[in-house]
XYZ file of C-alpha atoms in Angstrom:
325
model
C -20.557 62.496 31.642
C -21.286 65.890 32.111
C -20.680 68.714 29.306
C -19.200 71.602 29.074
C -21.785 74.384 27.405
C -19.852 77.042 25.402
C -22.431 80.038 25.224
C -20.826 82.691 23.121
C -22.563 82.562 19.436
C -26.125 84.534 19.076
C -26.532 81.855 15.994
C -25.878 78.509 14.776
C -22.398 76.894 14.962
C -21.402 76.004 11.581
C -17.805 74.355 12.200
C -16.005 73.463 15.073
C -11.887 72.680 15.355
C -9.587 71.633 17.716
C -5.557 72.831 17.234
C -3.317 70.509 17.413
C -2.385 69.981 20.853
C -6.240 70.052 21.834
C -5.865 72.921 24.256
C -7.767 75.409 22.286
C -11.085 74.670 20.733
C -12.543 77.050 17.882
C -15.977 77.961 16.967
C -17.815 79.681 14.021
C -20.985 80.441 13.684
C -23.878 82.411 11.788
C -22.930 85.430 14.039
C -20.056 86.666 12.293
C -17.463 86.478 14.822
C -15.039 82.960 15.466
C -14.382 82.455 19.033
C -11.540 80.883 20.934
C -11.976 78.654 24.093
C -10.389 76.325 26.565
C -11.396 73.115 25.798
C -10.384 72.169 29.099
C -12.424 74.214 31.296
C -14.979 75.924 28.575
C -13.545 79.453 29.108
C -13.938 81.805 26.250
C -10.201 83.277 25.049
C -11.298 85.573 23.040
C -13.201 86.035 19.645
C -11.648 87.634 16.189
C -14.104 90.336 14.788
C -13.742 91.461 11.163
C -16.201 89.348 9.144
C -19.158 90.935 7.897
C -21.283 87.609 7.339
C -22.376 84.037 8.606
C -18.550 82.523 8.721
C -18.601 79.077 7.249
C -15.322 77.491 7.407
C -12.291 78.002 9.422
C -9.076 76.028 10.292
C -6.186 76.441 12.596
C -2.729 75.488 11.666
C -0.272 72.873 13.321
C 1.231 75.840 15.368
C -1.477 77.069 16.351
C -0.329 80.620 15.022
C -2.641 81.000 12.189
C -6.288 80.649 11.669
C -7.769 80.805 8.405
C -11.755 81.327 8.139
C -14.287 81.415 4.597
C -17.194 83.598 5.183
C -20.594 84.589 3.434
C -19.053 88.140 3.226
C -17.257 87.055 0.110
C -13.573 86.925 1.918
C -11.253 84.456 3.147
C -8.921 86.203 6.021
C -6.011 84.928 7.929
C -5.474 85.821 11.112
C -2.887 85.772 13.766
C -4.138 83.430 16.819
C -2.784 84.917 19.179
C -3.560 88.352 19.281
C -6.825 88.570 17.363
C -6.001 90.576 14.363
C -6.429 90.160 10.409
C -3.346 89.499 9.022
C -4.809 89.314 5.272
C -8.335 89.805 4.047
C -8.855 87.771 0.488
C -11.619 88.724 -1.690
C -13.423 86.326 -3.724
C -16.434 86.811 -6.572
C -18.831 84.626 -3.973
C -18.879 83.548 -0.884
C -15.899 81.101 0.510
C -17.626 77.565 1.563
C -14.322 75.590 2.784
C -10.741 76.537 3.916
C -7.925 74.344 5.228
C -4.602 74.587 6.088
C -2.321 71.840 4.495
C -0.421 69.982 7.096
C 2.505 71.592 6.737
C 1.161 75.211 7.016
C 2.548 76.344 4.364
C -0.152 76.481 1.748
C -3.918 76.690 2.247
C -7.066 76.168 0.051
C -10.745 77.669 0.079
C -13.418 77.071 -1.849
C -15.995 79.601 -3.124
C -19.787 78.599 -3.948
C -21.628 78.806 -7.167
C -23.451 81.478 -7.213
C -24.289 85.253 -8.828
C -23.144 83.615 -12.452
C -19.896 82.749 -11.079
C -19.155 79.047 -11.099
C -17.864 77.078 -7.626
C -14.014 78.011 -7.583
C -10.978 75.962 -5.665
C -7.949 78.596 -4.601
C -4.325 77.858 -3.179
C -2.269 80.464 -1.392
C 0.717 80.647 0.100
C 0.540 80.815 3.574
C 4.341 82.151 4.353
C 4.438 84.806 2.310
C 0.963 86.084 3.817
C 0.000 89.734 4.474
C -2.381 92.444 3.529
C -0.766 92.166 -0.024
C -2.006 88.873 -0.659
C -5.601 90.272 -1.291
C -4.316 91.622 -4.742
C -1.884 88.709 -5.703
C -3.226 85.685 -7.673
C -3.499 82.492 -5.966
C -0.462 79.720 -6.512
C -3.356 77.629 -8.369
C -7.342 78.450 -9.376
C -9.312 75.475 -10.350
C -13.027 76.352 -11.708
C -15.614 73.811 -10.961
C -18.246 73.078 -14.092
C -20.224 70.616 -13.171
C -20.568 70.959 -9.508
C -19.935 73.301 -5.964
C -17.699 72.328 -3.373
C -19.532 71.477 -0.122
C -15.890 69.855 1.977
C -12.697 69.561 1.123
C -9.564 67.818 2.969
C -5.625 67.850 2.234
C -4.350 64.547 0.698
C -1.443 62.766 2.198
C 1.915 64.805 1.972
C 0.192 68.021 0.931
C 0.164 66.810 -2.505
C -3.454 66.553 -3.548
C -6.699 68.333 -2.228
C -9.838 65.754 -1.960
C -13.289 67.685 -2.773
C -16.868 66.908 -1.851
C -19.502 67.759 -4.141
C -23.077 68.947 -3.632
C -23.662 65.921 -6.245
C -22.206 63.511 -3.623
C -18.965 62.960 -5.785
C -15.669 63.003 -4.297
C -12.359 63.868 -6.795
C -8.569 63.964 -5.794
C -6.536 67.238 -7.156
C -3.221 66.909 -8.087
C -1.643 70.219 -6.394
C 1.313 70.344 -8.561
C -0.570 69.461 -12.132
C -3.728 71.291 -11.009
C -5.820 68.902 -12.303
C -8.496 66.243 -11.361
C -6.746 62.584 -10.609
C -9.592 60.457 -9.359
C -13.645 60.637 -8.530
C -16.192 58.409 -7.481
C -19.924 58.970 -6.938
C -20.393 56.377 -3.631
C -22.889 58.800 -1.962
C -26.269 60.298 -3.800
C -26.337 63.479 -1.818
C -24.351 66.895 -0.953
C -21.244 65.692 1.411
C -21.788 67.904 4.361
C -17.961 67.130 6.083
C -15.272 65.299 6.029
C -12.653 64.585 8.470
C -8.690 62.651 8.083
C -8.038 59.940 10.063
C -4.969 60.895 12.036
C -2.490 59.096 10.431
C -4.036 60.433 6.794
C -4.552 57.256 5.629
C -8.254 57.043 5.032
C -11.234 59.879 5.718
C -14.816 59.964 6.941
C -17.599 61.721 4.951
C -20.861 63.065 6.340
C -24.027 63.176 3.613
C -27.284 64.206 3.109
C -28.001 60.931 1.728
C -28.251 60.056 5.562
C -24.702 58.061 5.353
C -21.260 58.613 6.733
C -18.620 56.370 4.508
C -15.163 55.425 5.424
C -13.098 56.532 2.114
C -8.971 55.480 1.520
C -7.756 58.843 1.290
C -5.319 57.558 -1.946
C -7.528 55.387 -3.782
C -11.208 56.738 -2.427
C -11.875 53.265 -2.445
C -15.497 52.953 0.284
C -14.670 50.902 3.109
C -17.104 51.347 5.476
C -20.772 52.713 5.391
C -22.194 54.023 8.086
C -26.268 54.424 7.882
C -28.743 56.168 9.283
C -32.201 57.913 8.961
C -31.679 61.141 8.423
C -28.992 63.119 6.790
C -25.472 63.367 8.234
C -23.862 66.844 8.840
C -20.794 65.638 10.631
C -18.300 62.777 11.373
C -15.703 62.083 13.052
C -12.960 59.258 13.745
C -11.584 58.647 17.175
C -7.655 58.862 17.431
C -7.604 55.711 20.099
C -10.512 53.340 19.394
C -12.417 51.935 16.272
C -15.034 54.856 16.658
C -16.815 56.865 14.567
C -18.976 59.503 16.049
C -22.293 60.961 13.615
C -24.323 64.084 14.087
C -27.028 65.372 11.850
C -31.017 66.022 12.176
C -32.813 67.139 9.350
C -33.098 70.718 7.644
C -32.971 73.259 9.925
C -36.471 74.721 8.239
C -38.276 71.525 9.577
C -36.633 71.640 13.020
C -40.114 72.908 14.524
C -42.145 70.335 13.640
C -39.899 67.462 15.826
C -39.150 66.707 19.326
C -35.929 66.650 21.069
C -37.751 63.286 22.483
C -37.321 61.252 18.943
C -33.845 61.201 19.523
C -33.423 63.171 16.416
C -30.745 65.450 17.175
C -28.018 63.018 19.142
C -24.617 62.236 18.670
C -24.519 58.604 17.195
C -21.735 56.419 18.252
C -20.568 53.774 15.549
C -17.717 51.088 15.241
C -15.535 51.866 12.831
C -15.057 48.056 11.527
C -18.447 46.637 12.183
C -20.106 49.352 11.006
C -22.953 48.907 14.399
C -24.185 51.977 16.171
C -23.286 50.921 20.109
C -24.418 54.689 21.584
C -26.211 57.888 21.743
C -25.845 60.897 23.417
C -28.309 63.382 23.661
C -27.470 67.114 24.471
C -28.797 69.702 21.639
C -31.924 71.065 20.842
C -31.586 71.336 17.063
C -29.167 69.582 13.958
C -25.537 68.813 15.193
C -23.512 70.897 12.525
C -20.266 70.005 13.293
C -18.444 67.505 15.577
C -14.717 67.412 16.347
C -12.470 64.691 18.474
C -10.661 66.231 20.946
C -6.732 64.887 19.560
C -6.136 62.776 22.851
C -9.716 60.890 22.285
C -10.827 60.939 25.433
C -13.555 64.217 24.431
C -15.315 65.186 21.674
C -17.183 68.492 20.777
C -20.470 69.072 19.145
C -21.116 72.173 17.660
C -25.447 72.413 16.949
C -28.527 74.681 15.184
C -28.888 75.611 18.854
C -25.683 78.032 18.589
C -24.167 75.958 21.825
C -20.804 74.496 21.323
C -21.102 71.389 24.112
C -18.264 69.370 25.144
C -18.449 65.742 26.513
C -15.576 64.358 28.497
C -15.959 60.210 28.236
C -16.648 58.117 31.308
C -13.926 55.375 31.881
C -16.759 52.697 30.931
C -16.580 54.468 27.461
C -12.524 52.919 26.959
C -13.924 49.188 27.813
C -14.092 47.045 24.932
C -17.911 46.217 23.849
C -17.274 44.088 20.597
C -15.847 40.968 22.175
């Protein structure tokens, strides 16, 4: 298994996506500027400059014609894939933590932090209508967050709720049409770092600080699975084909120097989805994984790390043979 090393970013990755078809593979980082590659062959497409701070969050939609990104710059922009450029720019009062587009495409959310006096903020906008307009239009729906910020968020089945990860560790399902809270539960103790869908939407992984990834049903939030480790989780992911779940973390970035690569500290952990057993490791980055993505056909996945390299691993054949017999 050997990996493809995407060198583009000066600074850490902070969020890595595949589109749809798994063709394209996007990166954002600390640096400012999202970048565009060929997950096949680790070419660099492109990059789309217009952010004026570390870039947080982005997503690309079904189409692959939009890509939405949250940045420390206080502004959510759209832009169009394809040719690089900022379709609309949307100001918020802090800076924008999460964005997704809903499966459809037709909406998106983003999520600002708490900070500066202003209280962690949830935001829908229509995503048809978009253009350099939409900066001074109100959002379809603003939900203020009292008690706690908004560290991941996900789309709900049918694009009807919005599920929220708190820097508490609780998780709550939104109601999109009522704008209000349906559902929370307080499984994990720490910040939820990520969360991914499974592919059919049926249930979701979450990455925590409290050094656990949990299987959640995505209508319920009901824990199925736990997933532990020893240190906290940034990122998890569930394997379209097999009963996988893949786990990156390492601690704070701030105590990175005082570790080895040697203690294993910064690998991607393999677990089985039902029996909850770590079976592998894979070594590769020289700091915290941030961010790790399957590739849609499950047969790669990307890692995205503190070390600003975005590495992808194609799977050996051995990898497809059943272990838990």
């Amino acid at each position: 298994m050997r990996p493809l090393m995407l060198q583009g970013h000066e600074r850490s990755i902070t969020r890595i996506k595949y589109n749809r078809e798994g063709d394209l593979l996007f990166s954002c980082s600390k640096d400012q500027k999202p970048n565009v590659w060929y997950s096949l062959n680790g070419e660099r497409l492109g990059t789309y400059d217009g952010h004026q701070g570390v870039v947080w969050c982005l997503d690309v939609d079904w189409t692959t014609t939009k890509l939405i990104t949250g940045s420390g710059d206080m502004t959510t922009k759209v832009w169009d894939v394809e040719h690089g450029t900022v379709i609309a720019s949307i100001p918020s009062k802090s800076s924008v933590r999460t964005c997704n587009f809903s499966y459809s495409g037709n909406q998106a959310a983003y999520s600002t932090d708490k900070a500066m006096g202003q209280n962690s903020e949830l935001f829908l906008i229509d995503v048809r209508t978009v253009d350099a307009t939409t900066a001074d239009q109100s959002p379809i729906l603003r939900l203020p967050m009292l008690q706690s910020k908004i560290t991941s968020m996900l789309w709900g089945p049918l694009d009807e709720t919005i599920i929220t990860g708190h820097d508490n560790g609780q998780l709550s399902i939104w109601d999109v049409r009522k704008g209000r809270e349906v559902n929370s539960v307080n499984d994990h103790t720490a910040g939820i770092n990520d969360m991914q869908m499974y592919k059919d939407g049926t249930m979701f992984v979450t990455a925590s600080k409290d050094t656990s990834a949990k299987l959640f049903d995505s209508e319920t939030l009901m824990c199925l699975k736990t997933y532990k480790t020893e240190r906290p989780v940034n990122s998890a992911a569930i394997s379209p084909i097999l009963d996988h779940v893949v786990l990156g973390g390492g601690q704070d970035a701030m105590e990175v120097t005082t570790t080895s690569t040697k203690a294993g500290k910064f690998d991607s952990r393999f677990f089985h989805l039902i029996y909850e057993e770590e079976f592998a490791r894979l070594k590769g980055h020289f700091g915290p994984i941030n961010s790790l993505a399957f590739h849609p056909d499950g047969k790669s996945f990307a890692s995205g790390g503190e070390d600003g390299f975005v590495r992808v691993n194609t799977f050996d054949s051995t990898y497809f043979e059943p272990i838990f017999e």
